[in-house]
mmCIF file of C-alpha atoms in Angstrom:
data_model
loop_
_atom_site.group_PDB
_atom_site.id
_atom_site.type_symbol
_atom_site.label_atom_id
_atom_site.label_comp_id
_atom_site.label_asym_id
_atom_site.label_seq_id
_atom_site.Cartn_x
_atom_site.Cartn_y
_atom_site.Cartn_z
ATOM 1 C CA TYR C 41 -92.267 76.053 133.717
ATOM 2 C CA SER C 42 -91.831 79.752 132.920
ATOM 3 C CA ARG C 43 -94.315 81.647 130.795
ATOM 4 C CA THR C 44 -93.399 83.088 127.403
ATOM 5 C CA GLU C 45 -93.551 86.659 128.690
ATOM 6 C CA ASN C 46 -90.945 86.137 131.442
ATOM 7 C CA ARG C 47 -88.878 83.162 130.267
ATOM 8 C CA GLY C 48 -85.895 85.278 129.175
ATOM 9 C CA LYS C 49 -86.031 87.389 132.320
ATOM 10 C CA LEU C 50 -85.854 84.305 134.531
ATOM 11 C CA MET C 51 -83.004 82.759 132.551
ATOM 12 C CA ALA C 52 -81.062 86.029 132.591
ATOM 13 C CA GLY C 53 -81.794 86.401 136.302
ATOM 14 C CA VAL C 54 -80.217 83.013 137.005
ATOM 15 C CA PHE C 55 -77.119 83.950 135.033
ATOM 16 C CA ALA C 56 -76.922 87.425 136.604
ATOM 17 C CA TRP C 57 -75.979 85.930 139.947
ATOM 18 C CA GLN C 58 -72.589 85.319 138.370
ATOM 19 C CA GLY C 59 -72.030 89.054 138.898
ATOM 20 C CA PHE C 60 -72.550 88.739 142.641
ATOM 21 C CA GLY C 61 -70.176 85.778 142.612
ATOM 22 C CA ASN C 62 -67.558 87.931 140.884
ATOM 23 C CA VAL C 63 -67.860 90.439 143.728
ATOM 24 C CA LEU C 64 -68.077 87.838 146.484
ATOM 25 C CA ALA C 65 -64.839 86.106 145.441
ATOM 26 C CA PRO C 66 -62.526 89.105 146.133
ATOM 27 C CA LEU C 67 -64.691 90.026 149.141
ATOM 28 C CA VAL C 68 -64.084 86.604 150.735
ATOM 29 C CA SER C 69 -60.386 86.927 149.902
ATOM 30 C CA LEU C 70 -60.358 90.370 151.525
ATOM 31 C CA ILE C 71 -62.029 89.152 154.733
ATOM 32 C CA VAL C 72 -59.770 86.118 155.105
ATOM 33 C CA THR C 73 -56.660 88.214 154.423
ATOM 34 C CA VAL C 74 -57.690 90.819 157.015
ATOM 35 C CA CYS C 75 -58.219 88.043 159.579
ATOM 36 C CA PHE C 76 -54.708 86.694 158.933
ATOM 37 C CA ALA C 77 -53.025 90.079 158.293
ATOM 38 C CA ALA C 78 -50.755 90.133 161.343
ATOM 39 C CA LYS C 79 -49.578 86.563 160.823
ATOM 40 C CA ILE C 80 -49.050 87.070 157.073
ATOM 41 C CA ASP C 81 -46.902 90.143 157.719
ATOM 42 C CA SER C 82 -44.815 88.262 160.273
ATOM 43 C CA ASP C 83 -44.484 85.146 158.114
ATOM 44 C CA VAL C 84 -45.623 85.183 154.497
ATOM 45 C CA LEU C 85 -45.950 81.393 154.570
ATOM 46 C CA TYR C 86 -49.266 81.887 156.391
ATOM 47 C CA LEU C 87 -50.649 82.706 152.956
ATOM 48 C CA ASP C 88 -50.695 78.933 152.472
ATOM 49 C CA TYR C 89 -53.563 78.791 154.979
ATOM 50 C CA VAL C 90 -55.278 81.802 153.442
ATOM 51 C CA TRP C 91 -55.648 80.441 149.913
ATOM 52 C CA ARG C 92 -56.793 77.052 151.202
ATOM 53 C CA ILE C 93 -59.537 78.683 153.272
ATOM 54 C CA ILE C 94 -60.619 80.808 150.304
ATOM 55 C CA ILE C 95 -60.850 77.746 148.046
ATOM 56 C CA GLY C 96 -62.734 75.860 150.795
ATOM 57 C CA VAL C 97 -65.302 78.651 151.157
ATOM 58 C CA GLY C 98 -65.797 78.489 147.398
ATOM 59 C CA CYS C 99 -66.953 74.862 147.763
ATOM 60 C CA ILE C 100 -69.957 75.876 149.880
ATOM 61 C CA PRO C 101 -72.138 77.359 147.102
ATOM 62 C CA GLY C 102 -71.136 74.476 144.829
ATOM 63 C CA VAL C 103 -72.311 71.857 147.328
ATOM 64 C CA ALA C 104 -75.517 73.806 147.991
ATOM 65 C CA THR C 105 -76.207 74.037 144.262
ATOM 66 C CA LEU C 106 -75.605 70.308 143.811
ATOM 67 C CA TYR C 107 -78.079 69.488 146.610
ATOM 68 C CA TRP C 108 -80.866 71.627 145.157
ATOM 69 C CA ARG C 109 -80.191 70.416 141.601
ATOM 70 C CA LEU C 110 -80.547 66.804 142.692
ATOM 71 C CA ARG C 111 -83.959 67.667 144.145
ATOM 72 C CA MET C 112 -85.110 69.533 141.036
ATOM 73 C CA THR C 113 -87.351 67.835 138.468
ATOM 74 C CA ASP C 114 -86.859 68.250 134.749
ATOM 75 C CA SER C 115 -89.375 70.122 132.627
ATOM 76 C CA SER C 116 -92.429 68.275 131.324
ATOM 77 C CA ARG C 117 -91.292 68.790 127.734
ATOM 78 C CA PHE C 118 -87.981 67.060 128.456
ATOM 79 C CA GLN C 119 -89.677 64.284 130.423
ATOM 80 C CA ASN C 120 -91.934 63.496 127.477
ATOM 81 C CA VAL C 121 -88.954 63.130 125.163
ATOM 82 C CA ALA C 122 -86.833 61.201 127.700
ATOM 83 C CA ALA C 123 -89.655 58.760 128.434
ATOM 84 C CA ALA C 124 -90.600 58.178 124.795
ATOM 85 C CA GLY C 125 -89.137 54.675 124.733
ATOM 86 C CA ASP C 126 -89.932 53.662 128.320
ATOM 87 C CA PRO C 127 -93.562 53.706 129.515
ATOM 88 C CA GLU C 128 -92.549 52.964 133.137
ATOM 89 C CA THR C 129 -90.212 55.961 133.132
ATOM 90 C CA ALA C 130 -92.956 58.090 131.626
ATOM 91 C CA GLU C 131 -95.356 57.121 134.406
ATOM 92 C CA SER C 132 -92.722 57.787 137.102
ATOM 93 C CA LEU C 133 -91.697 61.149 135.688
ATOM 94 C CA GLY C 134 -95.317 62.176 135.226
ATOM 95 C CA SER C 135 -96.156 61.455 138.867
ATOM 96 C CA GLU C 136 -93.180 63.556 139.987
ATOM 97 C CA ASP C 137 -94.475 66.504 137.971
ATOM 98 C CA GLU C 138 -97.981 66.102 139.357
ATOM 99 C CA LYS C 139 -96.610 66.273 142.888
ATOM 100 C CA LEU C 140 -94.647 69.407 142.018
ATOM 101 C CA LEU C 141 -97.386 71.213 140.070
ATOM 102 C CA GLY C 142 -100.542 69.794 141.615
ATOM 103 C CA THR C 143 -101.918 68.985 138.147
ATOM 104 C CA ASP C 144 -101.895 66.363 135.430
ATOM 105 C CA ALA C 145 -98.376 66.648 133.952
ATOM 106 C CA GLU C 146 -99.294 64.736 130.805
ATOM 107 C CA SER C 147 -102.097 67.133 129.955
ATOM 108 C CA MET C 148 -99.727 70.106 130.280
ATOM 109 C CA VAL C 149 -97.575 68.981 127.393
ATOM 110 C CA SER C 150 -99.853 66.871 125.223
ATOM 111 C CA ALA C 151 -100.541 69.875 123.041
ATOM 112 C CA ASP C 152 -96.829 70.664 122.776
ATOM 113 C CA GLU C 153 -95.668 67.121 122.049
ATOM 114 C CA PRO C 154 -94.682 66.498 118.400
ATOM 115 C CA SER C 155 -97.152 64.013 116.899
ATOM 116 C CA GLY C 156 -94.403 61.618 115.865
ATOM 117 C CA LEU C 157 -93.122 61.447 119.430
ATOM 118 C CA SER C 158 -96.248 59.818 120.820
ATOM 119 C CA GLU C 159 -95.853 57.052 118.270
ATOM 120 C CA GLN C 160 -92.361 56.297 119.608
ATOM 121 C CA ARG C 161 -93.577 55.473 123.133
ATOM 122 C CA GLY C 162 -93.013 51.805 123.872
ATOM 123 C CA GLN C 163 -90.019 51.431 121.560
ATOM 124 C CA PRO C 164 -86.826 49.845 123.003
ATOM 125 C CA ALA C 165 -84.371 52.298 124.613
ATOM 126 C CA ASP C 166 -81.591 51.441 122.120
ATOM 127 C CA SER C 167 -83.923 52.150 119.228
ATOM 128 C CA SER C 168 -84.909 55.439 120.821
ATOM 129 C CA ARG C 169 -81.249 56.481 121.211
ATOM 130 C CA ARG C 170 -80.505 55.597 117.590
ATOM 131 C CA GLY C 171 -83.550 57.573 116.567
ATOM 132 C CA ARG C 172 -82.336 60.625 118.485
ATOM 133 C CA ARG C 173 -78.935 60.473 116.790
ATOM 134 C CA LYS C 174 -80.588 60.099 113.398
ATOM 135 C CA THR C 175 -82.969 63.007 113.915
ATOM 136 C CA PHE C 176 -80.093 65.137 115.296
ATOM 137 C CA ARG C 177 -78.149 64.613 112.070
ATOM 138 C CA GLN C 178 -81.271 65.148 109.996
ATOM 139 C CA TYR C 179 -82.283 68.328 111.808
ATOM 140 C CA PHE C 180 -78.857 69.984 111.798
ATOM 141 C CA GLY C 181 -78.139 68.653 108.326
ATOM 142 C CA GLU C 182 -80.254 71.516 107.030
ATOM 143 C CA TRP C 183 -78.447 74.860 106.769
ATOM 144 C CA ARG C 184 -81.366 76.803 108.254
ATOM 145 C CA HIS C 185 -80.937 74.862 111.507
ATOM 146 C CA LEU C 186 -77.168 74.383 111.375
ATOM 147 C CA LYS C 187 -76.571 78.119 111.013
ATOM 148 C CA VAL C 188 -78.415 78.709 114.295
ATOM 149 C CA LEU C 189 -76.132 76.250 116.106
ATOM 150 C CA LEU C 190 -73.083 77.811 114.435
ATOM 151 C CA GLY C 191 -74.369 81.262 115.364
ATOM 152 C CA THR C 192 -74.807 80.453 119.065
ATOM 153 C CA SER C 193 -71.479 78.570 119.206
ATOM 154 C CA ILE C 194 -69.313 81.089 117.342
ATOM 155 C CA ALA C 195 -70.872 84.022 119.211
ATOM 156 C CA TRP C 196 -70.136 82.375 122.572
ATOM 157 C CA PHE C 197 -66.610 81.474 121.430
ATOM 158 C CA ALA C 198 -65.889 85.035 120.255
ATOM 159 C CA LEU C 199 -67.323 86.566 123.420
ATOM 160 C CA ASP C 200 -65.276 84.354 125.746
ATOM 161 C CA VAL C 201 -62.017 85.075 123.951
ATOM 162 C CA ALA C 202 -62.408 88.732 124.909
ATOM 163 C CA PHE C 203 -64.302 88.165 128.178
ATOM 164 C CA TYR C 204 -61.630 85.968 129.715
ATOM 165 C CA GLY C 205 -58.835 87.777 127.930
ATOM 166 C CA ILE C 206 -59.750 91.195 129.324
ATOM 167 C CA ASN C 207 -60.648 89.953 132.807
ATOM 168 C CA LEU C 208 -57.453 87.955 133.151
ATOM 169 C CA ASN C 209 -55.645 91.202 132.384
ATOM 170 C CA GLY C 210 -57.405 92.931 135.268
ATOM 171 C CA ALA C 211 -54.033 93.778 136.843
ATOM 172 C CA VAL C 212 -53.576 96.507 134.224
ATOM 173 C CA VAL C 213 -56.861 98.145 135.219
ATOM 174 C CA ILE C 214 -56.241 97.711 138.944
ATOM 175 C CA ASP C 215 -52.921 99.455 138.442
ATOM 176 C CA ALA C 216 -54.648 102.255 136.499
ATOM 177 C CA ILE C 217 -57.096 102.953 139.343
ATOM 178 C CA GLY C 218 -54.269 102.964 141.892
ATOM 179 C CA PHE C 219 -55.038 99.748 143.743
ATOM 180 C CA ALA C 220 -52.210 97.532 142.514
ATOM 181 C CA GLY C 221 -49.804 98.430 145.311
ATOM 182 C CA ASP C 222 -46.107 97.684 145.287
ATOM 183 C CA LEU C 223 -45.008 94.110 145.823
ATOM 184 C CA TYR C 224 -41.581 95.203 147.107
ATOM 185 C CA THR C 225 -42.512 98.039 149.484
ATOM 186 C CA ASP C 226 -46.016 97.173 150.727
ATOM 187 C CA LYS C 227 -46.651 94.718 153.508
ATOM 188 C CA PRO C 228 -47.830 91.380 152.069
ATOM 189 C CA SER C 229 -51.312 91.724 153.585
ATOM 190 C CA GLN C 230 -51.625 95.328 152.383
ATOM 191 C CA PHE C 231 -50.679 94.357 148.839
ATOM 192 C CA ILE C 232 -53.340 91.608 148.736
ATOM 193 C CA ILE C 233 -56.008 93.782 150.360
ATOM 194 C CA ARG C 234 -55.497 96.577 147.842
ATOM 195 C CA ASN C 235 -55.802 94.166 144.924
ATOM 196 C CA CYS C 236 -58.976 92.655 146.396
ATOM 197 C CA LEU C 237 -60.489 96.132 146.751
ATOM 198 C CA GLY C 238 -59.508 96.928 143.165
ATOM 199 C CA ASN C 239 -61.281 93.805 141.891
ATOM 200 C CA ILE C 240 -64.418 94.660 143.861
ATOM 201 C CA ILE C 241 -64.468 98.197 142.447
ATOM 202 C CA ILE C 242 -64.014 96.995 138.852
ATOM 203 C CA ASN C 243 -66.927 94.568 139.141
ATOM 204 C CA ILE C 244 -69.249 97.043 140.835
ATOM 205 C CA LEU C 245 -68.503 99.790 138.297
ATOM 206 C CA GLY C 246 -69.601 97.908 135.197
ATOM 207 C CA SER C 247 -70.032 94.167 135.534
ATOM 208 C CA VAL C 248 -72.843 93.824 138.090
ATOM 209 C CA PRO C 249 -75.016 96.665 136.684
ATOM 210 C CA GLY C 250 -74.709 95.170 133.194
ATOM 211 C CA TYR C 251 -76.145 91.826 134.301
ATOM 212 C CA TRP C 252 -79.208 93.374 135.909
ATOM 213 C CA ILE C 253 -79.889 95.869 133.135
ATOM 214 C CA THR C 254 -80.205 92.828 130.879
ATOM 215 C CA VAL C 255 -82.552 91.090 133.319
ATOM 216 C CA PHE C 256 -84.953 94.034 133.349
ATOM 217 C CA THR C 257 -84.819 94.828 129.624
ATOM 218 C CA ILE C 258 -84.511 91.454 127.906
ATOM 219 C CA GLU C 259 -88.265 90.984 127.452
ATOM 220 C CA ARG C 260 -88.685 94.477 125.989
ATOM 221 C CA LEU C 261 -85.569 94.819 123.838
ATOM 222 C CA GLY C 262 -85.181 91.168 122.861
ATOM 223 C CA ARG C 263 -82.239 88.787 123.138
ATOM 224 C CA LYS C 264 -80.935 89.311 119.611
ATOM 225 C CA THR C 265 -81.104 93.097 119.873
ATOM 226 C CA ILE C 266 -79.181 93.139 123.156
ATOM 227 C CA GLN C 267 -76.542 90.804 121.722
ATOM 228 C CA LEU C 268 -76.139 92.850 118.536
ATOM 229 C CA VAL C 269 -75.862 96.140 120.441
ATOM 230 C CA GLY C 270 -73.431 94.583 122.915
ATOM 231 C CA PHE C 271 -71.112 93.191 120.246
ATOM 232 C CA ALA C 272 -71.268 96.444 118.254
ATOM 233 C CA VAL C 273 -70.428 98.665 121.232
ATOM 234 C CA LEU C 274 -67.662 96.311 122.374
ATOM 235 C CA THR C 275 -66.138 96.356 118.890
ATOM 236 C CA VAL C 276 -65.981 100.151 118.969
ATOM 237 C CA LEU C 277 -64.671 100.297 122.555
ATOM 238 C CA TYR C 278 -61.915 97.748 121.930
ATOM 239 C CA VAL C 279 -60.897 99.586 118.747
ATOM 240 C CA ILE C 280 -60.584 102.815 120.754
ATOM 241 C CA LEU C 281 -58.764 101.159 123.651
ATOM 242 C CA GLY C 282 -56.542 99.149 121.314
ATOM 243 C CA PHE C 283 -55.419 101.899 118.947
ATOM 244 C CA ALA C 284 -55.216 104.667 121.566
ATOM 245 C CA TYR C 285 -54.169 102.590 124.576
ATOM 246 C CA SER C 286 -50.910 104.376 125.416
ATOM 247 C CA GLN C 287 -52.291 107.849 124.685
ATOM 248 C CA ILE C 288 -55.343 107.332 126.910
ATOM 249 C CA LEU C 289 -53.316 106.004 129.841
ATOM 250 C CA ALA C 290 -50.764 108.816 129.478
ATOM 251 C CA LYS C 291 -53.350 111.608 129.400
ATOM 252 C CA SER C 292 -56.106 110.371 131.714
ATOM 253 C CA SER C 293 -56.359 107.232 133.805
ATOM 254 C CA GLY C 294 -59.959 108.290 134.512
ATOM 255 C CA ALA C 295 -60.804 108.077 130.810
ATOM 256 C CA PHE C 296 -59.255 104.614 130.643
ATOM 257 C CA ILE C 297 -61.256 103.464 133.687
ATOM 258 C CA PHE C 298 -64.454 104.878 132.176
ATOM 259 C CA LEU C 299 -63.932 103.089 128.845
ATOM 260 C CA PHE C 300 -62.991 99.827 130.551
ATOM 261 C CA SER C 301 -66.047 100.005 132.846
ATOM 262 C CA LEU C 302 -68.216 100.727 129.815
ATOM 263 C CA ALA C 303 -66.790 97.615 128.146
ATOM 264 C CA GLN C 304 -67.588 95.603 131.281
ATOM 265 C CA LEU C 305 -71.120 97.011 131.246
ATOM 266 C CA PHE C 306 -71.775 96.067 127.609
ATOM 267 C CA GLN C 307 -70.218 92.638 128.020
ATOM 268 C CA ASN C 308 -72.973 91.831 130.504
ATOM 269 C CA PHE C 309 -75.680 94.091 129.110
ATOM 270 C CA GLY C 310 -74.909 92.196 125.971
ATOM 271 C CA PRO C 311 -73.463 88.878 124.813
ATOM 272 C CA ASN C 312 -72.211 87.495 128.127
ATOM 273 C CA VAL C 313 -75.831 86.987 129.220
ATOM 274 C CA THR C 314 -77.508 86.454 125.860
ATOM 275 C CA THR C 315 -75.064 83.777 124.673
ATOM 276 C CA PHE C 316 -76.306 81.782 127.683
ATOM 277 C CA VAL C 317 -80.007 82.564 127.251
ATOM 278 C CA ILE C 318 -80.449 82.162 123.489
ATOM 279 C CA PRO C 319 -79.251 78.519 123.126
ATOM 280 C CA GLY C 320 -81.751 77.561 125.820
ATOM 281 C CA GLU C 321 -84.624 78.756 123.639
ATOM 282 C CA VAL C 322 -83.875 78.341 119.934
ATOM 283 C CA PHE C 323 -83.523 74.545 119.685
ATOM 284 C CA PRO C 324 -86.187 71.803 119.846
ATOM 285 C CA THR C 325 -86.659 70.042 123.174
ATOM 286 C CA ARG C 326 -85.048 66.849 121.926
ATOM 287 C CA PHE C 327 -81.779 68.647 121.044
ATOM 288 C CA ARG C 328 -81.895 71.641 123.391
ATOM 289 C CA ALA C 329 -79.505 70.406 126.082
ATOM 290 C CA THR C 330 -77.044 68.987 123.540
ATOM 291 C CA ALA C 331 -77.060 72.134 121.402
ATOM 292 C CA HIS C 332 -76.707 74.357 124.470
ATOM 293 C CA GLY C 333 -73.804 72.177 125.598
ATOM 294 C CA ILE C 334 -72.100 72.479 122.196
ATOM 295 C CA SER C 335 -72.495 76.264 122.341
ATOM 296 C CA ALA C 336 -71.136 76.425 125.898
ATOM 297 C CA ALA C 337 -68.208 74.161 124.982
ATOM 298 C CA ALA C 338 -67.351 76.540 122.144
ATOM 299 C CA GLY C 339 -67.300 79.352 124.706
ATOM 300 C CA LYS C 340 -64.899 77.452 126.946
ATOM 301 C CA LEU C 341 -62.714 76.811 123.913
ATOM 302 C CA GLY C 342 -62.608 80.586 123.518
ATOM 303 C CA ALA C 343 -61.476 80.884 127.134
ATOM 304 C CA ILE C 344 -58.678 78.381 126.444
ATOM 305 C CA VAL C 345 -57.606 80.364 123.372
ATOM 306 C CA ALA C 346 -57.510 83.536 125.482
ATOM 307 C CA GLN C 347 -55.637 82.020 128.424
ATOM 308 C CA GLY C 348 -53.407 79.503 126.680
ATOM 309 C CA GLY C 349 -52.716 81.479 123.531
ATOM 310 C CA LEU C 350 -53.363 85.201 123.369
ATOM 311 C CA LEU C 351 -52.420 86.077 126.953
ATOM 312 C CA GLN C 352 -48.991 84.542 126.419
ATOM 313 C CA LEU C 353 -48.346 87.454 124.049
ATOM 314 C CA THR C 354 -49.072 90.137 126.672
ATOM 315 C CA ASP C 355 -45.457 90.892 127.570
ATOM 316 C CA ILE C 356 -43.901 90.782 124.106
ATOM 317 C CA GLY C 357 -41.522 93.757 123.986
ATOM 318 C CA GLY C 358 -41.772 94.420 127.735
ATOM 319 C CA LYS C 359 -44.250 94.243 130.598
ATOM 320 C CA HIS C 360 -47.802 94.678 129.203
ATOM 321 C CA ALA C 361 -46.276 96.020 125.979
ATOM 322 C CA TRP C 362 -48.604 93.986 123.736
ATOM 323 C CA ILE C 363 -51.869 94.836 125.549
ATOM 324 C CA ASP C 364 -52.885 97.337 122.881
ATOM 325 C CA HIS C 365 -52.564 94.690 120.163
ATOM 326 C CA LEU C 366 -54.558 92.216 122.257
ATOM 327 C CA LEU C 367 -57.377 94.732 122.529
ATOM 328 C CA GLN C 368 -57.322 95.097 118.755
ATOM 329 C CA VAL C 369 -57.615 91.313 118.417
ATOM 330 C CA PHE C 370 -60.543 91.351 120.862
ATOM 331 C CA ALA C 371 -62.227 93.991 118.688
ATOM 332 C CA LEU C 372 -61.980 91.615 115.719
ATOM 333 C CA PHE C 373 -63.589 88.801 117.693
ATOM 334 C CA MET C 374 -66.399 91.137 118.798
ATOM 335 C CA PHE C 375 -67.071 91.981 115.167
ATOM 336 C CA VAL C 376 -67.231 88.272 114.317
ATOM 337 C CA GLY C 377 -69.748 87.795 117.131
ATOM 338 C CA PHE C 378 -71.805 90.686 115.760
ATOM 339 C CA VAL C 379 -71.934 89.143 112.278
ATOM 340 C CA VAL C 380 -72.927 85.601 113.326
ATOM 341 C CA THR C 381 -75.685 86.942 115.591
ATOM 342 C CA PHE C 382 -77.679 87.577 112.406
ATOM 343 C CA TRP C 383 -77.899 83.790 111.985
ATOM 344 C CA ILE C 384 -79.859 83.513 115.234
ATOM 345 C CA PRO C 385 -83.656 84.015 115.421
ATOM 346 C CA GLU C 386 -85.260 86.415 117.892
ATOM 347 C CA SER C 387 -87.094 84.467 120.605
ATOM 348 C CA LYS C 388 -88.733 87.369 122.455
ATOM 349 C CA GLY C 389 -92.448 86.878 122.997
ATOM 350 C CA ARG C 390 -92.562 83.516 121.204
ATOM 351 C CA SER C 391 -93.290 80.080 122.611
ATOM 352 C CA LEU C 392 -90.631 77.397 122.335
ATOM 353 C CA GLU C 393 -92.779 75.612 119.748
ATOM 354 C CA GLU C 394 -92.983 78.756 117.618
ATOM 355 C CA ILE C 395 -89.227 79.390 117.787
ATOM 356 C CA CYS C 396 -88.180 75.855 116.856
ATOM 357 C CA ASP C 397 -89.182 73.703 113.924
ATOM 358 C CA GLU C 398 -90.654 70.732 115.805
ATOM 359 C CA SER C 399 -92.572 69.460 112.809
ATOM 360 C CA GLU C 400 -93.401 65.782 112.495
ATOM 361 C CA GLU C 401 -90.864 65.118 109.746
ATOM 362 C CA TYR C 402 -87.969 65.201 112.216
ATOM 363 C CA PHE C 403 -89.519 62.862 114.757
#
């Protein structure tokens, strides 16, 4: 139900709460560890209680989210498409919207509804499903539409290879800022507490600010611009960190922390937010959820490649000896993300109907 002028800001704002979650996770771990510190130091097996409590606390926001999602109605555009083959469903969904908005839900979207869609109302559900599959193939069978789906999917895949790859190597950065501790000399609780503090610092330095810079600039700069700038800056930063990794760490840990924090900033003031926002805007209502899901699945495939493939190379030649080469690989993926972003249209200041080709021929 968002207006054109603040649609991207609201979508980015939803995603930006991920940053607070990234800070809250080590904060909860820190609090629970402090509460059990004496017992952990006397018997390290008490850590078994600690991790269970931490995981249990993590269920609370998930359950809360599920409750509110179950009470949330779908958009009128989606309801029109979903009810196309079932008049009773259409009437039910329309009354739900009227209760929520205090207005005639059908009138809100009649102007937006593709003309061919109204003709499909009353058709059997099976016929409607077959029609959706047919129009999906027809729509994405054209290169001008397929390249948008490939652009959102490949960009998200490329981003997540580096995003999860660099964040799962956070121990290197925590060590660089002096919060890694010593597993053999520190007390168990002290070792965990220092690592939790290190994670909090890393996220506050670059990650959280990046999310909210995007929220407050996305309607002025545009989604595509932010994504292009983000991928470009990340390419340069990973090239510098990759080819001068050892020299930077040897000469100045502060310089390494600065460059890493800058990378965190431009991940989130960049493709980490926009790869979520853009697929929610650039596809027709009938395919939007499916296309967004395909794009997101490509991103998770990138996370699997990072965790299951590339990170297994980290210690080739010694502990963290291959990190510099990993950063060089991440730079390549960032460049790929930069290139495919040109396949994606800019959605700033445009209605969903303007962005997408919802002409009658597809419906």
